Coordinates of C-alpha atoms and ligand atoms in Angstrom, one line a residue:
M29 CA -0.4 -0.2 -0.6
H30 CA 1.2 3.7 -1.2
Q31 CA 1.9 6.3 2.5
L32 CA -0.5 9.2 1.5
D33 CA 1.2 12.5 1.2
M34 CA -1.2 14.3 3.4
N35 CA -0.4 15.6 6.5
F36 CA -2.0 18.5 8.6
S37 CA 1.0 18.4 11.2
L38 CA 3.6 22.0 10.7
P39 CA 7.2 21.7 11.0
P40 CA 8.0 22.3 14.2
R41 CA 9.9 25.8 13.2
V42 CA 7.4 27.3 11.8
S43 CA 5.1 25.7 14.7
E44 CA 7.5 27.7 17.7
L45 CA 7.3 30.2 15.0
A46 CA 3.8 31.1 15.3
D47 CA 3.0 30.0 18.7
R48 CA 5.1 33.2 19.2
V49 CA 3.2 35.2 16.7
K50 CA 0.6 34.0 19.3
A51 CA 1.9 35.7 21.9
F52 CA 3.3 38.8 20.7
V53 CA -0.1 39.7 19.0
N54 CA -2.0 38.1 22.2
E55 CA 0.4 40.6 24.8
T56 CA 1.8 43.5 22.6
V57 CA 0.4 44.7 20.0
V58 CA -3.5 43.5 20.9
P59 CA -2.8 46.8 24.1
F60 CA -2.1 49.4 20.6
E61 CA -6.2 48.2 19.7
K62 CA -7.2 52.0 21.5
D63 CA -4.3 53.7 20.2
K64 CA -5.3 57.0 18.5
R65 CA -3.2 56.5 15.9
W66 CA -6.0 53.2 14.6
T67 CA -7.6 56.6 12.5
S68 CA -10.3 55.8 9.4
H69 CA -8.1 56.0 7.6
G70 CA -5.7 53.5 8.9
P71 CA -2.6 52.9 11.8
T72 CA -1.2 55.9 11.3
D73 CA 3.0 55.7 9.5
A74 CA 4.1 55.9 13.5
L75 CA 2.4 53.1 14.8
R76 CA 3.1 50.9 12.2
R77 CA 7.1 52.1 12.6
E78 CA 6.1 51.9 16.4
L79 CA 5.0 47.9 16.3
N80 CA 7.9 47.5 13.3
A81 CA 10.3 47.9 16.2
L82 CA 8.3 46.2 18.9
A83 CA 8.3 43.1 16.4
R84 CA 11.7 43.2 15.6
K85 CA 12.3 43.2 19.2
A86 CA 10.4 40.1 19.5
G87 CA 11.7 37.9 16.2
V88 CA 9.1 38.1 15.0
F89 CA 9.0 40.7 12.0
A90 CA 8.6 39.6 8.5
P91 CA 8.5 36.4 8.7
H92 CA 7.8 35.5 4.6
A93 CA 10.9 38.4 3.5
P94 CA 13.6 37.1 1.3
A95 CA 17.2 35.7 3.4
E96 CA 19.0 38.0 2.6
Y97 CA 16.9 41.1 3.8
G98 CA 16.6 39.7 7.5
G99 CA 13.4 37.4 6.7
Q100 CA 13.0 33.3 6.9
H101 CA 11.9 33.1 3.6
L102 CA 8.2 31.9 4.9
S103 CA 6.4 28.4 2.2
H104 CA 3.4 28.8 1.8
I105 CA 2.0 27.1 4.4
G106 CA 4.4 28.7 6.9
R107 CA 2.5 31.8 6.0
A108 CA -1.0 30.0 6.2
A109 CA 0.4 29.8 10.1
V110 CA 1.7 32.3 10.8
F111 CA -0.1 35.1 9.2
T112 CA -3.1 33.9 10.7
A113 CA -1.4 34.0 13.9
A114 CA -0.8 38.0 13.0
G115 CA -4.5 38.2 12.0
Y116 CA -5.6 37.5 15.6
S117 CA -5.5 41.3 15.4
M118 CA -6.1 43.6 12.6
L119 CA -3.0 45.3 13.6
G120 CA -0.7 42.7 13.7
P121 CA -0.2 42.1 10.2
V122 CA 0.8 46.1 10.2
A123 CA 3.4 44.5 13.0
L124 CA 5.0 42.1 11.2
H125 CA 4.4 44.1 8.1
C126 CA 2.6 41.1 6.1
A127 CA -0.3 43.6 5.4
A128 CA -1.5 44.3 2.2
P129 CA 0.1 45.6 -0.3
D130 CA 3.8 45.6 1.1
E131 CA 3.3 41.6 1.3
G132 CA 2.2 41.1 -2.2
N133 CA 4.3 43.4 -3.4
I134 CA 7.8 41.8 -1.4
H135 CA 6.6 38.5 -3.6
L136 CA 5.8 39.6 -6.0
L137 CA 9.2 41.8 -6.6
D138 CA 11.3 39.1 -5.1
V139 CA 10.1 37.0 -8.2
V140 CA 10.4 39.5 -11.2
A141 CA 12.4 42.4 -10.1
R142 CA 16.0 42.5 -11.4
P143 CA 19.3 42.6 -8.9
D144 CA 19.3 46.3 -9.2
Q145 CA 15.6 46.8 -9.3
R146 CA 15.5 44.0 -5.9
E147 CA 18.0 46.5 -4.0
R148 CA 16.5 49.3 -4.3
Y149 CA 13.1 48.8 -3.7
L150 CA 13.3 45.2 -2.8
K151 CA 15.8 45.8 0.3
P152 CA 13.8 48.7 1.6
L153 CA 10.4 47.4 1.2
A154 CA 11.8 44.0 2.9
T155 CA 13.2 45.7 5.5
G156 CA 9.8 47.8 6.2
D157 CA 11.9 51.3 6.2
V158 CA 10.0 52.3 3.0
R159 CA 6.1 51.0 2.2
S160 CA 4.6 50.8 -1.7
C161 CA 1.3 50.7 -3.6
F162 CA 0.7 48.7 -6.6
C163 CA -1.6 50.7 -8.9
M164 CA -4.1 48.5 -10.8
T165 CA -7.4 49.8 -10.2
E166 CA -8.6 52.1 -12.4
P167 CA -12.6 54.3 -11.9
A168 CA -14.8 53.5 -14.8
P169 CA -15.3 52.8 -17.3
G170 CA -11.4 52.0 -16.8
A171 CA -9.6 48.1 -14.9
G172 CA -12.2 47.3 -12.5
S173 CA -13.4 43.3 -12.2
D174 CA -11.6 43.2 -16.1
P175 CA -8.1 44.2 -16.4
G176 CA -9.1 44.1 -19.6
Q177 CA -10.7 48.1 -19.3
L178 CA -6.8 49.6 -18.3
Q179 CA -7.3 53.5 -19.7
T180 CA -3.2 54.3 -18.4
T181 CA -1.4 54.4 -21.0
A182 CA 2.6 54.0 -21.0
R183 CA 3.6 55.6 -24.6
R184 CA 7.6 55.0 -25.9
D185 CA 9.2 58.1 -25.9
G186 CA 13.5 58.2 -27.2
N187 CA 14.3 55.6 -24.6
D188 CA 11.9 57.2 -21.8
W189 CA 8.4 56.3 -20.9
V190 CA 5.7 58.3 -21.0
I191 CA 2.6 57.8 -18.1
D192 CA -1.0 59.6 -18.0
G193 CA -4.0 58.2 -16.7
E194 CA -5.9 57.5 -12.8
K195 CA -5.5 55.2 -11.2
W196 CA -8.2 54.8 -8.0
L197 CA -9.0 53.0 -4.3
I198 CA -4.7 52.2 -4.4
T199 CA -4.5 50.9 -0.5
G200 CA -0.8 52.8 0.8
A201 CA -0.1 55.1 -1.7
E202 CA -0.3 58.1 0.8
G203 CA 2.9 57.6 2.7
A204 CA 4.6 55.0 0.3
A205 CA 7.7 55.6 -1.4
F206 CA 7.4 54.2 -4.8
A207 CA 4.4 52.2 -7.0
I208 CA 4.1 49.5 -9.0
I209 CA 1.9 50.8 -12.2
M210 CA -0.3 48.7 -14.3
A211 CA -0.2 50.8 -17.9
K212 CA -1.6 50.0 -21.5
T213 CA 1.5 49.8 -24.1
S214 CA 1.7 51.0 -27.1
G215 CA 3.4 50.9 -29.9
A216 CA 4.9 47.7 -32.4
G217 CA 2.5 44.6 -31.9
M218 CA 2.0 45.7 -28.4
E219 CA -1.7 46.6 -28.8
G220 CA -4.0 45.8 -26.1
A221 CA -0.4 44.6 -23.9
A222 CA -0.2 46.0 -20.7
T223 CA 3.7 46.2 -18.8
M224 CA 4.2 46.8 -14.8
F225 CA 6.4 49.8 -14.0
L226 CA 8.3 50.7 -10.9
A227 CA 8.1 55.1 -9.9
D228 CA 9.5 56.8 -6.8
M229 CA 6.0 58.2 -5.6
S230 CA 8.2 61.7 -5.1
D231 CA 7.9 62.1 -8.5
P232 CA 6.3 65.4 -8.8
A233 CA 4.0 63.7 -11.9
I234 CA 1.8 61.8 -9.2
T235 CA -0.4 63.2 -7.7
I236 CA -2.7 61.7 -4.5
E237 CA -6.0 63.8 -5.8
R238 CA -7.8 62.5 -2.4
T239 CA -7.6 59.3 0.3
L240 CA -11.3 57.8 -0.1
D241 CA -13.4 57.6 2.7
T242 CA -14.3 53.8 3.2
I243 CA -15.8 51.2 5.4
D244 CA -12.8 50.2 6.1
S245 CA -9.8 50.9 8.8
S246 CA -7.2 48.4 8.9
F247 CA -4.8 49.3 6.3
V248 CA -2.0 51.9 6.4
G249 CA -2.4 54.7 4.3
G250 CA -6.4 53.9 3.6
H251 CA -7.1 53.5 -0.2
A252 CA -6.3 57.1 -1.9
V253 CA -6.7 58.0 -5.9
V254 CA -3.1 58.3 -7.4
R255 CA -3.3 60.6 -10.8
F256 CA 0.0 60.5 -13.0
N257 CA 0.2 63.1 -15.2
G258 CA 3.3 62.6 -18.0
L259 CA 4.9 60.7 -15.6
R260 CA 8.6 59.9 -17.3
L261 CA 10.2 57.3 -16.8
P262 CA 13.7 55.6 -18.1
A263 CA 13.5 52.9 -19.6
D264 CA 15.0 51.0 -17.1
A265 CA 11.7 51.1 -14.9
V266 CA 10.3 48.8 -16.2
L267 CA 9.0 45.9 -13.5
G268 CA 9.9 42.0 -15.6
E269 CA 9.2 42.4 -19.7
I270 CA 7.3 44.3 -21.9
G271 CA 3.6 43.9 -23.4
Q272 CA 4.1 40.7 -19.7
G273 CA 2.1 43.2 -17.1
F274 CA -0.9 40.8 -16.4
R275 CA 1.4 37.4 -17.3
H276 CA 4.0 39.1 -14.3
A277 CA 0.0 40.5 -11.7
Q278 CA -0.5 36.4 -12.0
V279 CA 2.5 35.6 -9.6
R280 CA 0.6 38.4 -7.6
L281 CA -2.1 37.0 -7.8
A282 CA -3.2 33.8 -6.4
P283 CA -0.8 34.4 -3.3
A284 CA -1.6 37.7 -2.3
R285 CA -5.9 36.7 -2.5
L286 CA -4.5 33.1 -0.2
T287 CA -2.4 35.7 2.1
H288 CA -5.7 37.6 2.7
C289 CA -7.6 34.8 3.6
M290 CA -5.1 34.0 5.9
R291 CA -4.8 37.3 8.5
W292 CA -8.6 37.8 8.1
L293 CA -9.2 34.1 9.2
G294 CA -6.9 35.5 12.9
A295 CA -9.7 38.1 13.1
A296 CA -12.5 35.7 12.2
I297 CA -11.0 32.9 15.2
R298 CA -10.6 36.9 17.8
A299 CA -14.1 37.1 17.6
Q300 CA -15.3 33.7 17.8
D301 CA -13.2 33.5 20.6
I302 CA -14.1 37.3 21.9
A303 CA -18.7 36.1 20.8
T304 CA -17.2 32.5 22.7
E305 CA -16.4 34.9 25.8
Y306 CA -19.9 36.7 26.1
A307 CA -22.8 33.6 25.5
R308 CA -20.8 32.3 28.6
R309 CA -20.5 34.1 31.1
R310 CA -23.6 36.8 30.0
T311 CA -26.8 36.1 30.9
A312 CA -30.7 35.7 29.8
F313 CA -33.2 33.8 31.4
G314 CA -31.8 32.2 34.0
K315 CA -28.7 31.1 32.2
P316 CA -25.7 31.3 30.2
L317 CA -26.4 32.8 26.7
G318 CA -24.5 30.1 25.7
E319 CA -26.5 27.3 26.9
H320 CA -29.9 28.8 24.4
E321 CA -29.5 26.8 21.0
G322 CA -29.8 29.7 19.5
V323 CA -27.2 31.0 20.6
S324 CA -24.9 28.1 20.5
F325 CA -25.3 27.2 16.9
M326 CA -24.1 30.3 15.6
L327 CA -21.3 29.4 17.5
A328 CA -21.2 25.8 16.1
D329 CA -21.8 27.4 12.6
N330 CA -18.9 30.1 13.2
A331 CA -16.6 26.9 14.2
M332 CA -17.8 25.6 10.7
D333 CA -16.8 28.4 8.6
I334 CA -13.5 28.8 10.5
H335 CA -12.7 25.1 10.3
Q336 CA -14.0 24.9 6.3
A337 CA -11.6 28.5 5.9
Q338 CA -8.8 27.0 7.9
L339 CA -8.8 23.7 5.5
T340 CA -8.7 25.6 1.9
I341 CA -6.4 27.8 2.8
W342 CA -4.0 24.5 4.1
H343 CA -4.7 22.9 0.7
T344 CA -4.2 25.9 -1.8
A345 CA -1.1 27.0 -0.1
W346 CA 0.0 23.2 -0.1
L347 CA -0.1 23.8 -4.2
L348 CA 1.3 26.2 -4.2
D349 CA 4.1 25.3 -2.3
K350 CA 4.6 22.0 -4.7
G351 CA 4.7 24.4 -7.6
E352 CA 1.0 24.7 -9.4
R353 CA -0.5 27.6 -10.6
A354 CA -3.7 26.6 -8.5
S355 CA -5.5 29.3 -9.9
T356 CA -8.6 27.5 -9.9
E357 CA -8.5 26.8 -5.9
S358 CA -7.5 30.4 -4.6
S359 CA -10.5 31.9 -6.8
M360 CA -12.3 29.0 -4.0
A361 CA -10.3 29.9 -1.3
K362 CA -11.0 33.9 -1.8
V363 CA -14.8 33.0 -1.9
I364 CA -15.1 30.4 0.2
C365 CA -13.8 32.4 3.0
S366 CA -14.6 35.6 2.2
E367 CA -17.7 35.1 2.7
A368 CA -17.6 31.8 6.1
I369 CA -15.7 34.6 7.8
A370 CA -18.1 37.5 7.3
R371 CA -20.6 35.8 8.5
V372 CA -18.4 34.9 11.6
A373 CA -18.7 38.4 12.1
D374 CA -22.2 38.8 11.5
R375 CA -23.0 36.0 14.0
A376 CA -20.1 37.3 16.9
L377 CA -21.9 41.0 16.6
Q378 CA -25.6 39.1 16.8
I379 CA -23.7 37.3 19.8
L380 CA -23.0 40.2 21.9
G381 CA -26.0 41.9 21.1
G382 CA -26.0 45.8 21.5
L383 CA -22.6 45.2 22.9
G384 CA -21.8 44.6 19.3
T385 CA -22.5 47.8 17.6
T386 CA -20.1 49.9 20.0
R387 CA -16.3 50.1 19.6
D388 CA -15.7 48.1 22.9
T389 CA -15.3 44.9 21.0
V390 CA -13.1 45.1 17.7
V391 CA -15.3 43.0 17.0
E392 CA -17.3 46.1 15.3
R393 CA -14.4 47.2 13.3
F394 CA -14.3 43.4 12.4
Y395 CA -17.5 43.4 10.9
R396 CA -16.9 46.6 9.0
D397 CA -13.9 45.6 7.4
V398 CA -14.3 41.9 6.8
R399 CA -17.1 43.7 4.6
A400 CA -13.9 44.8 1.7
F401 CA -12.6 41.7 1.2
R402 CA -15.8 40.3 -1.1
I403 CA -14.9 43.0 -3.0
Y404 CA -10.7 43.7 -3.9
D405 CA -8.7 41.0 -5.4
G406 CA -11.6 39.5 -7.2
P407 CA -15.5 40.0 -6.6
S408 CA -16.9 36.6 -5.5
E409 CA -19.1 37.1 -8.5
V410 CA -15.9 37.1 -10.5
H411 CA -14.8 34.1 -8.8
R412 CA -17.2 31.9 -9.2
W413 CA -17.5 33.3 -13.4
A414 CA -13.1 31.6 -13.8
I415 CA -14.4 28.7 -12.1
G416 CA -17.6 27.9 -14.0
R417 CA -16.4 29.2 -17.0
R418 CA -13.6 26.4 -16.5
I419 CA -15.8 23.4 -16.0
V420 CA -18.0 24.6 -18.8
T421 CA -14.8 24.3 -21.2
H422 CA -12.7 21.6 -19.1
G423 CA -15.1 19.8 -17.6
A424 CA -15.7 19.2 -13.4
R425 CA -12.6 19.4 -11.4
Ligands
LIG527 C1 -11.0 47.8 0.4 C2 -9.9 47.9 -1.2 C3 -8.8 48.1 -1.8 C4 -8.3 48.0 -2.4 N1 -6.6 47.9 -2.9 C5 -6.4 48.7 -4.4 C6 -5.3 48.0 -4.8 O1 -3.9 48.7 -3.6 N2 -4.5 48.3 -6.3 C7 -5.5 48.6 -6.8 O2 -5.0 48.2 -8.1 N3 -6.7 47.8 -6.7 C8 -7.3 47.8 -5.4 N4 -8.8 48.3 -5.0 C9 -9.7 47.6 -6.4 C10 -10.0 45.8 -6.7 O3 -9.1 46.0 -6.6 C11 -11.7 46.5 -6.6 O4 -12.8 47.4 -6.7 C12 -12.1 44.9 -7.3 O5 -11.3 44.7 -8.0 C13 -13.6 44.5 -8.5 O6 -13.3 46.4 -9.2 P1 -14.4 47.8 -9.4 O7 -14.7 47.9 -8.2 O8 -14.1 48.3 -10.3 O9 -15.6 46.6 -9.7 P2 -16.6 46.5 -10.9 O10 -15.7 46.4 -12.0 O11 -17.3 48.1 -11.5 O12 -17.9 45.4 -10.6 C14 -18.5 45.9 -9.5 C15 -19.4 44.3 -9.4 O13 -20.0 43.9 -10.4 C16 -20.5 42.8 -10.6 N5 -19.5 41.8 -11.8 C17 -17.9 42.6 -12.2 N6 -17.9 41.3 -13.1 C18 -19.2 40.1 -13.3 C19 -18.9 39.1 -13.6 N7 -18.4 38.4 -14.8 N8 -19.9 38.3 -13.1 C20 -20.8 38.6 -12.6 N9 -20.3 39.9 -11.8 C21 -19.8 41.0 -12.0 C22 -19.8 42.5 -9.2 O14 -20.4 42.1 -8.4 C23 -18.3 43.4 -8.8 O15 -18.6 43.5 -7.1 C24 -9.0 47.7 -3.6 C25 -10.6 47.9 -3.4 C26 -10.8 47.8 -1.6 C27 -12.3 47.8 -1.5

């Protein structure tokens, strides 16, 4: 009989790190949740830097970063354990420097950047000296769910490129040192193709038009409208190959989707813990809430949603570690997790009653923040549509 290659135990190095992250988040990060520097446009850079310093001191800073920049180059399974532990507080990923968009940008640059670009952009990003942003989405009629609608242009002018266009919902643009910009390249044989560029945000041709007031508040710098007005970039600003922007974006896409699931799973576990503690302590009609079936069923449904999210994350991470693209699985994980975790947030808030609607617990912020997760990195409908299209074209899995 063949031994099955299926094993749910983590390598000791990873579980030891995840335990240390759990302790760090509980003891050191959670007390910062009432800090006034956690604003409606996200934690400030001053708060981020203070948390980063504490994470460095605790030896848990940026474990996903390449080893040459002080990280441990964690596998996807390793990230699943560690990022979920970090997500127990919505400030945990900020502290560990594993929040979006920097975490995904570190991964993209690690795979695609040339050695000189690694030195100039990846090194300060991986070490947490600077932040970055990823500029893809545009207001209508530009790129949104359909990247093919890209309107931002990159025009060749001698050896330079000139970029014009407007992006919006760009996380962390305010305060970022550099941007990765997706633009439509024109010229012989490149009609409809896209290219990625690296640009310093200090360039006067880049303006942040406004920071948006959004439903969520856990990303440093919030989300902004960014304009490129005749942004002139040298030939070596191209990230990867000319015309291969969408292909390179795939490098970022599946893993970045999954790491969102990991971090939000941590927040769901926290909400369940808070709701459970309340259901044990608070009484109504002569007994603790948790002994009423209506409440215990909500806790049970939460546990099942959390379990389902956990399993789909592990499976997709395992495929990615084997070198597979896991496009379908990461799409399924994104939908399963974003919807299951939103249900957990909703039920936890319900169990807390009036308390759930206040900011006396983090459940209220979690409930609002996680709503956006069903939209960014592909709305649920787009993933369902992509999964369905593959089923119709290639048959059931
Ligand atoms: C909090 C947050 C952070 C973000 N950060 C970034 C960032 O850093 N960088 C960046 O580039 N972008 C970012 N985005 C943008 C995000 O990627 C887009 O919002 C997302 O891709 C959807 O595009 P859209 O908003 O233009 O929606 P639209 O394309 O206008 O779609 C609207 C709705 O139409 C439906 N729909 C679309 N296509 C289909 C289909 N094929 N079948 C069925 N229904 C469909 C879906 O319900 C969808 O929600 C962020 C968004 C949010 C909310």
